[in-house]
Amino acid sequence: MKRFLEVCAGIDAGKREIAVSIVSGTAQEEPTCLTKSFGTTVPALQECLKWLLENNCPTVVIESTGSYWIPIWNVMTEGVAVIVVNAEHVKARRGEKTDPADSRRLAERLRVGDIRGSYVPKASIMELRDLTRRRKKVLGQSNSERNRIQKLLEQGNVKIGNIVSDVFGVSGQQILKTLLNNLSATPEQMAALAKGKLRNKQAAIEEALRGHRLDEHLRWMISHCLSNLVFLEGQLRELDERIQQKLKPFEREYSLLQTIPGVGPETAAVIIAETGGNMAQFPTERNLTSWAGVCPGNNRSAGKQKNGRIKKANRWLLAALVQAGWGAVRKKGSIFKKRFYRQAQHRGRCKAVIATARALLEVVWHVLSRMTPYREAPNEEMEKREHSKKVLHHLRKLRQLGITIDGIEIPEPSKREAALPPVVQTTKLGALGIHAR
């Protein structure tokens, strides 16, 4: 049974004004409703809190509308219990939406327990989340400036990007600095600045720089972009230092996450910032993957399974997991690499990397729940599993052709497989001890 509340309130949040409705009454009678509007300044919100306490209202529900719910949360949590809900879950029908009606509908649904609260992290996690998201934005701006410089070089017939893989490396920066500041430098002199393996490409660098059309305007534009790029790089360093300070209470979680293939320092910081570093709010790994939006969506009607694309959820966590997924795929001997290429054959690379991201997030849940580092299965066990999968695959194909094979011993199914139909049990992946007599 869901919990029934005799007195509760709903708040429809706005930028300048909020609508508050208090619904009260027992389960056997028609509830009464009091609706009132307040401003969004701190004194107005404190007056609203006083009004709620005067009416003996202990619980309030509010939609997570943009960032307008945060000031209300900051004040209301001082005196009452506040539940934040996703606006998509409590959306009104078209043509029936007003602020007072929305606040009353929220209160009525909270009264009968038809509200699913959202996860609101504590203040320290919110601060870390602001820093990691800011770092992502600044990093994108830095990459945009790099691309802009590349475009300006192309406009000036400087084709060095065809030869140098990283124009902003040590050799590339020296050549770029000479291009901008030393107008009398020859292509041979600039090519001589190449270091390391680029020394073998000096002739190609000379040809890429010969006869360029960098005029005063393009040089000024590139210098302006470079100064902004230097500023952004300094901001990134400041953000990294600030993030490391905020991560001190989570040093153990931070180090454990980096034992997972593909998860580096930046990705580990994002995972802690977005999930809170504590899996208590996620009962199972499936709850975590569903909340993060990396599992297939449910879209079944009339016995037909329609498009099951992933839902829109936490885009910051999704981006970090996809990046970690590509890193895990590139690691030699990783089980994620084998799974990726096996799924990419049938689903494509995009869906396969999302599946890899989901598998990584499930591993994150187990690592943080047990507080133990990630340990991959030994190669012998992995080879045994691969062998069993191939045996089961060929058995299934032979049965589809109507061919019965005797002399194959299949061990007792696991508890999970025992709940499946008999036909599925014989072909279900997971029998590790299958062997031919």
Short mmCIF file of C-alpha atoms in Angstrom, two decimals:
data_model
loop_
_atom_site.label_atom_id
_atom_site.label_comp_id
_atom_site.label_asym_id
_atom_site.label_seq_id
_atom_site.Cartn_x
_atom_site.Cartn_y
_atom_site.Cartn_z
CA MET A 1 0.00 0.00 0.00
CA LYS A 2 1.20 3.48 -0.83
CA ARG A 3 1.47 5.99 1.96
CA PHE A 4 -1.54 8.31 2.36
CA LEU A 5 -0.96 11.87 3.57
CA GLU A 6 -3.76 13.80 5.22
CA VAL A 7 -1.98 17.16 4.76
CA CYS A 8 0.46 17.95 1.96
CA ALA A 9 1.23 20.69 -0.53
CA GLY A 10 2.22 21.12 -4.16
CA ILE A 11 4.28 23.98 -5.59
CA ASP A 12 4.32 25.09 -9.22
CA ALA A 13 7.64 26.91 -9.65
CA GLY A 14 8.23 29.93 -11.84
CA LYS A 15 10.87 32.59 -12.23
CA ARG A 16 8.96 35.45 -10.55
CA GLU A 17 6.05 33.70 -8.83
CA ILE A 18 5.08 30.33 -7.37
CA ALA A 19 1.63 28.83 -6.83
CA VAL A 20 1.19 26.78 -3.63
CA SER A 21 -1.76 24.50 -2.88
CA ILE A 22 -2.36 22.77 0.45
CA VAL A 23 -4.65 19.72 0.28
CA SER A 24 -5.97 18.32 3.57
CA GLY A 25 -8.54 15.78 4.68
CA THR A 26 -8.93 12.13 5.64
CA ALA A 27 -9.26 9.29 3.16
CA GLN A 28 -13.03 9.02 3.79
CA GLU A 29 -13.87 12.64 2.93
CA GLU A 30 -13.42 15.07 0.07
CA PRO A 31 -10.18 17.02 0.62
CA THR A 32 -10.13 20.78 1.04
CA CYS A 33 -7.69 22.91 -0.91
CA LEU A 34 -6.05 26.22 -0.07
CA THR A 35 -4.18 27.96 -2.90
CA LYS A 36 -1.97 31.00 -2.59
CA SER A 37 0.71 32.74 -4.68
CA PHE A 38 4.08 33.97 -3.43
CA GLY A 39 7.12 35.66 -4.87
CA THR A 40 10.48 33.98 -5.37
CA THR A 41 12.68 36.24 -3.22
CA VAL A 42 13.99 34.88 0.07
CA PRO A 43 11.58 36.90 2.25
CA ALA A 44 8.63 35.79 0.10
CA LEU A 45 9.72 32.14 0.28
CA GLN A 46 10.13 32.40 4.05
CA GLU A 47 6.60 33.76 4.25
CA CYS A 48 5.44 30.77 2.20
CA LEU A 49 7.23 28.40 4.58
CA LYS A 50 5.58 30.10 7.55
CA TRP A 51 2.18 29.69 5.88
CA LEU A 52 2.82 25.97 5.33
CA LEU A 53 3.84 25.44 8.95
CA GLU A 54 0.78 27.33 10.19
CA ASN A 55 -1.40 24.87 8.26
CA ASN A 56 0.52 21.88 9.71
CA CYS A 57 1.85 20.82 6.30
CA PRO A 58 4.92 18.56 6.74
CA THR A 59 5.57 17.52 3.11
CA VAL A 60 5.81 19.50 -0.12
CA VAL A 61 6.27 18.37 -3.73
CA ILE A 62 7.78 20.58 -6.44
CA GLU A 63 8.52 20.15 -10.13
CA SER A 64 12.16 20.32 -11.25
CA THR A 65 11.51 23.22 -13.63
CA GLY A 66 14.84 24.45 -14.97
CA SER A 67 16.80 25.95 -12.10
CA TYR A 68 13.78 27.72 -10.57
CA TRP A 69 13.19 24.92 -8.07
CA ILE A 70 16.62 25.32 -6.43
CA PRO A 71 15.92 28.62 -4.56
CA ILE A 72 12.66 27.11 -3.29
CA TRP A 73 14.50 23.96 -2.19
CA ASN A 74 17.11 26.01 -0.33
CA VAL A 75 14.46 27.73 1.82
CA MET A 76 11.80 25.03 2.16
CA THR A 77 14.16 22.32 3.40
CA GLU A 78 14.68 24.37 6.56
CA GLY A 79 11.20 23.48 7.83
CA VAL A 80 9.44 20.83 5.72
CA ALA A 81 10.27 17.69 3.73
CA VAL A 82 10.62 18.54 0.03
CA ILE A 83 10.16 16.04 -2.81
CA VAL A 84 11.42 17.00 -6.27
CA VAL A 85 9.76 15.27 -9.24
CA ASN A 86 10.52 15.16 -12.94
CA ALA A 87 8.17 17.50 -14.80
CA GLU A 88 7.68 14.88 -17.53
CA HIS A 89 6.18 12.47 -14.99
CA VAL A 90 3.48 14.89 -13.83
CA LYS A 91 2.75 16.81 -17.02
CA ALA A 92 -0.80 18.14 -17.40
CA ARG A 93 -2.99 17.51 -20.41
CA ARG A 94 -2.98 20.11 -23.15
CA GLY A 95 -5.55 22.82 -22.52
CA GLU A 96 -5.81 22.08 -18.79
CA LYS A 97 -2.69 23.82 -17.55
CA THR A 98 -2.62 26.75 -15.15
CA ASP A 99 -0.25 27.40 -12.27
CA PRO A 100 -2.87 26.92 -9.49
CA ALA A 101 -4.21 23.79 -11.21
CA ASP A 102 -0.70 22.38 -11.53
CA SER A 103 0.05 22.95 -7.84
CA ARG A 104 -3.23 21.30 -6.80
CA ARG A 105 -2.64 18.33 -9.09
CA LEU A 106 0.82 17.84 -7.60
CA ALA A 107 -0.59 17.94 -4.06
CA GLU A 108 -3.38 15.47 -4.90
CA ARG A 109 -0.95 12.99 -6.42
CA LEU A 110 1.38 13.31 -3.45
CA ARG A 111 -1.59 12.76 -1.12
CA VAL A 112 -2.24 9.26 -2.51
CA GLY A 113 1.44 8.39 -2.97
CA ASP A 114 1.42 8.68 -6.78
CA ILE A 115 4.71 10.61 -6.85
CA ARG A 116 8.18 9.30 -7.66
CA GLY A 117 10.82 11.59 -6.23
CA SER A 118 14.02 12.45 -8.07
CA TYR A 119 17.53 12.04 -6.71
CA VAL A 120 18.86 15.30 -5.27
CA PRO A 121 22.51 15.02 -4.19
CA LYS A 122 23.98 16.74 -1.17
CA ALA A 123 25.69 20.12 -1.36
CA SER A 124 29.25 18.79 -1.75
CA ILE A 125 28.23 16.65 -4.71
CA MET A 126 26.35 19.57 -6.28
CA GLU A 127 29.49 21.70 -6.06
CA LEU A 128 31.60 18.95 -7.63
CA ARG A 129 28.97 18.52 -10.35
CA ASP A 130 29.08 22.25 -11.16
CA LEU A 131 32.86 22.04 -11.55
CA THR A 132 32.90 18.95 -13.79
CA ARG A 133 30.16 20.35 -16.01
CA ARG A 134 31.97 23.67 -16.21
CA ARG A 135 35.14 21.86 -17.20
CA LYS A 136 33.26 20.10 -20.00
CA LYS A 137 32.01 23.45 -21.31
CA VAL A 138 35.42 25.12 -21.15
CA LEU A 139 37.03 22.13 -22.85
CA GLY A 140 34.51 22.42 -25.68
CA GLN A 141 35.31 26.13 -26.06
CA SER A 142 39.03 25.29 -26.16
CA ASN A 143 38.47 22.74 -28.92
CA SER A 144 36.40 25.29 -30.84
CA GLU A 145 39.27 27.78 -30.73
CA ARG A 146 41.68 25.12 -32.00
CA ASN A 147 39.37 24.35 -34.91
CA ARG A 148 39.04 28.08 -35.64
CA ILE A 149 42.83 28.43 -35.86
CA GLN A 150 42.99 25.47 -38.21
CA LYS A 151 40.37 27.13 -40.42
CA LEU A 152 42.29 30.42 -40.49
CA LEU A 153 45.47 28.59 -41.49
CA GLU A 154 43.59 26.97 -44.37
CA GLN A 155 42.39 30.40 -45.49
CA GLY A 156 46.01 31.51 -45.63
CA ASN A 157 47.11 28.51 -47.74
CA VAL A 158 49.08 27.04 -44.85
CA LYS A 159 48.63 23.27 -45.31
CA ILE A 160 50.67 22.23 -42.29
CA GLY A 161 47.65 20.37 -40.91
CA ASN A 162 48.12 17.80 -43.69
CA ILE A 163 51.59 16.93 -42.40
CA VAL A 164 51.54 17.56 -38.63
CA SER A 165 48.99 15.45 -36.77
CA ASP A 166 48.91 17.90 -33.83
CA VAL A 167 49.37 21.51 -34.89
CA PHE A 168 49.41 22.51 -31.21
CA GLY A 169 52.20 20.14 -30.24
CA VAL A 170 55.77 21.21 -29.52
CA SER A 171 56.85 21.35 -33.17
CA GLY A 172 53.55 22.81 -34.36
CA GLN A 173 53.63 25.61 -31.81
CA GLN A 174 57.19 26.56 -32.76
CA ILE A 175 56.29 26.72 -36.45
CA LEU A 176 53.07 28.63 -35.75
CA LYS A 177 54.90 31.14 -33.54
CA THR A 178 57.50 31.76 -36.26
CA LEU A 179 54.74 32.21 -38.86
CA LEU A 180 53.09 34.90 -36.80
CA ASN A 181 56.11 36.82 -35.46
CA ASN A 182 58.95 36.36 -37.95
CA LEU A 183 57.77 37.57 -41.34
CA SER A 184 61.20 37.02 -42.95
CA ALA A 185 61.48 33.34 -41.97
CA THR A 186 61.84 30.98 -44.92
CA PRO A 187 60.04 27.63 -45.25
CA GLU A 188 63.38 25.89 -44.77
CA GLN A 189 63.99 27.69 -41.47
CA MET A 190 60.50 26.87 -40.20
CA ALA A 191 60.79 23.23 -41.29
CA ALA A 192 64.03 22.97 -39.34
CA LEU A 193 62.05 23.59 -36.15
CA ALA A 194 60.49 20.12 -36.41
CA LYS A 195 61.42 17.75 -33.62
CA GLY A 196 61.28 14.03 -33.11
CA LYS A 197 59.76 11.98 -35.90
CA LEU A 198 58.70 15.13 -37.74
CA ARG A 199 62.32 15.62 -38.78
CA ASN A 200 61.72 12.93 -41.40
CA LYS A 201 58.98 15.13 -42.92
CA GLN A 202 60.91 18.38 -43.28
CA ALA A 203 60.60 18.36 -47.07
CA ALA A 204 56.81 17.95 -46.84
CA ILE A 205 56.61 20.74 -44.24
CA GLU A 206 58.60 23.06 -46.53
CA GLU A 207 56.19 22.39 -49.39
CA ALA A 208 53.16 22.98 -47.13
CA LEU A 209 54.54 26.37 -46.04
CA ARG A 210 55.92 27.59 -49.35
CA GLY A 211 53.96 30.42 -50.96
CA HIS A 212 51.44 30.83 -48.13
CA ARG A 213 49.01 33.78 -48.10
CA LEU A 214 49.02 34.76 -44.42
CA ASP A 215 48.39 38.53 -44.43
CA GLU A 216 48.19 40.97 -41.52
CA HIS A 217 44.48 40.32 -40.94
CA LEU A 218 44.84 36.53 -40.70
CA ARG A 219 47.87 36.87 -38.41
CA TRP A 220 45.88 39.14 -36.09
CA MET A 221 42.92 36.75 -36.05
CA ILE A 222 45.15 33.76 -35.25
CA SER A 223 46.94 35.71 -32.50
CA HIS A 224 43.60 36.71 -31.01
CA CYS A 225 42.42 33.07 -31.01
CA LEU A 226 45.69 31.94 -29.46
CA SER A 227 45.39 34.45 -26.61
CA ASN A 228 41.87 33.19 -25.90
CA LEU A 229 43.13 29.61 -26.08
CA VAL A 230 45.84 30.38 -23.51
CA PHE A 231 43.18 31.89 -21.23
CA LEU A 232 40.96 28.81 -21.58
CA GLU A 233 43.88 26.49 -20.85
CA GLY A 234 44.53 28.44 -17.65
CA GLN A 235 40.88 28.07 -16.68
CA LEU A 236 41.09 24.32 -17.25
CA ARG A 237 44.08 24.09 -14.92
CA GLU A 238 42.21 26.04 -12.24
CA LEU A 239 39.18 23.80 -12.62
CA ASP A 240 41.31 20.66 -12.37
CA GLU A 241 42.85 21.89 -9.12
CA ARG A 242 39.43 22.79 -7.72
CA ILE A 243 37.98 19.41 -8.71
CA GLN A 244 40.82 17.58 -6.98
CA GLN A 245 40.10 19.52 -3.79
CA LYS A 246 36.41 18.58 -3.91
CA LEU A 247 37.34 14.93 -4.53
CA LYS A 248 39.32 14.55 -1.30
CA PRO A 249 36.34 13.04 0.65
CA PHE A 250 35.96 10.51 -2.19
CA GLU A 251 39.59 9.44 -2.60
CA ARG A 252 38.80 5.75 -2.19
CA GLU A 253 35.90 5.80 -4.68
CA TYR A 254 38.03 7.89 -7.05
CA SER A 255 40.88 5.37 -7.05
CA LEU A 256 38.57 2.33 -7.30
CA LEU A 257 36.80 3.71 -10.37
CA GLN A 258 40.11 4.13 -12.19
CA THR A 259 40.70 0.36 -11.98
CA ILE A 260 37.90 -0.10 -14.55
CA PRO A 261 39.11 -0.27 -18.18
CA GLY A 262 38.57 3.00 -20.02
CA VAL A 263 37.84 5.04 -16.88
CA GLY A 264 40.46 7.75 -16.37
CA PRO A 265 40.74 10.55 -13.80
CA GLU A 266 38.35 12.92 -15.62
CA THR A 267 35.72 10.23 -16.22
CA ALA A 268 35.95 9.02 -12.62
CA ALA A 269 35.34 12.57 -11.39
CA VAL A 270 32.27 12.88 -13.63
CA ILE A 271 30.84 9.56 -12.41
CA ILE A 272 31.21 10.60 -8.77
CA ALA A 273 29.74 14.04 -9.47
CA GLU A 274 26.70 12.71 -11.33
CA THR A 275 25.90 9.60 -9.25
CA GLY A 276 27.05 10.88 -5.86
CA GLY A 277 29.66 8.16 -5.38
CA ASN A 278 27.19 6.23 -3.21
CA MET A 279 25.02 3.49 -4.67
CA ALA A 280 22.55 3.45 -1.76
CA GLN A 281 19.98 5.36 -3.83
CA PHE A 282 20.18 2.74 -6.60
CA PRO A 283 18.99 -0.68 -5.31
CA THR A 284 20.31 -2.58 -8.34
CA GLU A 285 22.57 -1.95 -11.30
CA ARG A 286 19.47 -1.87 -13.52
CA ASN A 287 18.10 1.08 -11.57
CA LEU A 288 21.36 2.92 -12.18
CA THR A 289 21.49 2.21 -15.92
CA SER A 290 17.84 3.21 -16.30
CA TRP A 291 18.39 6.45 -14.40
CA ALA A 292 21.45 7.24 -16.55
CA GLY A 293 19.55 6.48 -19.77
CA VAL A 294 21.97 3.89 -21.19
CA CYS A 295 19.56 0.95 -21.34
CA PRO A 296 16.99 0.21 -24.10
CA GLY A 297 13.67 1.96 -23.63
CA ASN A 298 10.40 0.07 -23.19
CA ASN A 299 8.04 0.73 -26.11
CA ARG A 300 5.73 -2.25 -26.42
CA SER A 301 2.07 -2.07 -27.35
CA ALA A 302 -0.50 -4.62 -28.58
CA GLY A 303 2.11 -7.36 -28.39
CA LYS A 304 4.48 -5.51 -30.71
CA GLN A 305 7.93 -4.29 -29.71
CA LYS A 306 8.51 -0.88 -31.27
CA ASN A 307 11.60 1.31 -31.31
CA GLY A 308 13.56 0.80 -28.10
CA ARG A 309 16.07 3.65 -28.38
CA ILE A 310 17.57 4.97 -25.17
CA LYS A 311 15.73 7.76 -23.37
CA LYS A 312 16.96 11.29 -22.75
CA ALA A 313 18.44 11.39 -19.29
CA ASN A 314 21.78 12.56 -17.86
CA ARG A 315 23.69 13.74 -20.94
CA TRP A 316 26.81 14.59 -18.91
CA LEU A 317 27.13 11.07 -17.56
CA LEU A 318 26.25 9.55 -20.94
CA ALA A 319 29.03 11.49 -22.69
CA ALA A 320 31.58 10.38 -20.08
CA LEU A 321 30.47 6.74 -20.31
CA VAL A 322 30.65 6.71 -24.11
CA GLN A 323 34.16 8.15 -23.97
CA ALA A 324 35.13 5.52 -21.41
CA GLY A 325 33.50 2.87 -23.60
CA TRP A 326 35.74 3.74 -26.54
CA GLY A 327 38.73 3.60 -24.24
CA ALA A 328 37.74 0.16 -22.93
CA VAL A 329 37.23 -1.09 -26.50
CA ARG A 330 40.78 -0.06 -27.44
CA LYS A 331 42.35 -1.88 -24.50
CA LYS A 332 44.08 -5.07 -25.61
CA GLY A 333 42.58 -8.26 -24.18
CA SER A 334 39.63 -6.48 -22.56
CA ILE A 335 36.32 -8.33 -22.35
CA PHE A 336 34.60 -5.09 -23.38
CA LYS A 337 36.54 -5.17 -26.65
CA LYS A 338 35.28 -8.66 -27.48
CA ARG A 339 31.70 -7.77 -26.61
CA PHE A 340 31.87 -4.58 -28.68
CA TYR A 341 33.04 -6.23 -31.89
CA ARG A 342 30.60 -9.11 -31.45
CA GLN A 343 27.65 -6.71 -31.10
CA ALA A 344 28.91 -4.29 -33.76
CA GLN A 345 28.52 -7.01 -36.40
CA HIS A 346 24.75 -7.10 -35.90
CA ARG A 347 23.81 -3.73 -34.37
CA GLY A 348 26.42 -1.31 -35.68
CA ARG A 349 29.15 0.58 -33.87
CA CYS A 350 26.90 3.27 -32.35
CA LYS A 351 24.58 0.81 -30.61
CA ALA A 352 27.51 -1.38 -29.66
CA VAL A 353 29.31 1.46 -27.86
CA ILE A 354 26.10 2.32 -25.97
CA ALA A 355 25.92 -1.32 -24.89
CA THR A 356 29.55 -1.05 -23.77
CA ALA A 357 28.72 2.10 -21.80
CA ARG A 358 25.89 0.26 -20.09
CA ALA A 359 28.19 -2.63 -19.18
CA LEU A 360 30.73 -0.19 -17.78
CA LEU A 361 28.07 1.50 -15.64
CA GLU A 362 26.99 -1.87 -14.27
CA VAL A 363 30.61 -2.52 -13.32
CA VAL A 364 30.70 0.92 -11.67
CA TRP A 365 27.68 -0.05 -9.55
CA HIS A 366 29.34 -3.29 -8.38
CA VAL A 367 32.69 -1.60 -7.68
CA LEU A 368 31.13 1.20 -5.61
CA SER A 369 28.64 -1.09 -3.87
CA ARG A 370 31.29 -3.60 -2.76
CA MET A 371 34.11 -1.02 -2.51
CA THR A 372 36.47 -3.44 -4.22
CA PRO A 373 38.64 -2.83 -7.31
CA TYR A 374 37.70 -4.20 -10.69
CA ARG A 375 39.25 -7.56 -11.55
CA GLU A 376 38.79 -9.04 -14.97
CA ALA A 377 38.26 -12.77 -15.36
CA PRO A 378 41.42 -14.79 -16.14
CA ASN A 379 42.14 -15.56 -19.77
CA GLU A 380 41.47 -19.29 -19.24
CA GLU A 381 37.99 -18.60 -17.91
CA MET A 382 37.24 -16.13 -20.70
CA GLU A 383 38.38 -18.64 -23.33
CA LYS A 384 36.19 -21.29 -21.70
CA ARG A 385 33.19 -18.96 -21.89
CA GLU A 386 33.88 -18.17 -25.53
CA HIS A 387 34.12 -21.88 -26.29
CA SER A 388 30.79 -22.54 -24.55
CA LYS A 389 29.13 -19.72 -26.47
CA LYS A 390 30.29 -21.14 -29.79
CA VAL A 391 29.05 -24.63 -28.85
CA LEU A 392 25.63 -23.31 -27.89
CA HIS A 393 25.44 -21.17 -31.01
CA HIS A 394 26.08 -24.11 -33.33
CA LEU A 395 23.70 -26.35 -31.37
CA ARG A 396 20.96 -23.78 -31.81
CA LYS A 397 21.62 -23.48 -35.54
CA LEU A 398 21.55 -27.27 -35.96
CA ARG A 399 18.22 -27.52 -34.12
CA GLN A 400 16.79 -24.84 -36.38
CA LEU A 401 17.74 -27.05 -39.35
CA GLY A 402 16.01 -30.05 -37.76
CA ILE A 403 19.23 -31.92 -36.95
CA THR A 404 19.47 -33.63 -33.55
CA ILE A 405 22.92 -34.15 -32.08
CA ASP A 406 23.45 -36.83 -29.45
CA GLY A 407 26.42 -37.01 -27.11
CA ILE A 408 26.30 -33.41 -25.89
CA GLU A 409 26.08 -32.97 -22.15
CA ILE A 410 24.51 -29.76 -20.83
CA PRO A 411 24.84 -29.10 -17.07
CA GLU A 412 21.98 -28.12 -14.80
CA PRO A 413 20.66 -24.63 -15.59
CA SER A 414 21.19 -21.76 -13.19
CA LYS A 415 18.32 -20.28 -11.18
CA ARG A 416 17.89 -17.54 -13.75
CA GLU A 417 17.81 -20.03 -16.64
CA ALA A 418 15.47 -22.40 -14.78
CA ALA A 419 12.72 -19.76 -14.95
CA LEU A 420 12.90 -19.72 -18.76
CA PRO A 421 11.00 -22.07 -21.13
CA PRO A 422 12.76 -25.40 -21.83
CA VAL A 423 13.57 -24.48 -25.41
CA VAL A 424 15.26 -21.30 -24.26
CA GLN A 425 17.12 -23.11 -21.49
CA THR A 426 18.94 -25.36 -23.94
CA THR A 427 20.13 -22.43 -26.01
CA LYS A 428 20.64 -19.83 -23.27
CA LEU A 429 24.16 -18.50 -22.91
CA GLY A 430 25.73 -19.28 -19.56
CA ALA A 431 26.37 -23.00 -19.38
CA LEU A 432 30.08 -22.91 -18.71
CA GLY A 433 30.71 -26.64 -18.54
CA ILE A 434 29.34 -27.79 -21.90
CA HIS A 435 31.52 -30.35 -23.54
CA ALA A 436 31.21 -33.20 -26.06
CA ARG A 437 31.67 -36.79 -24.91
#
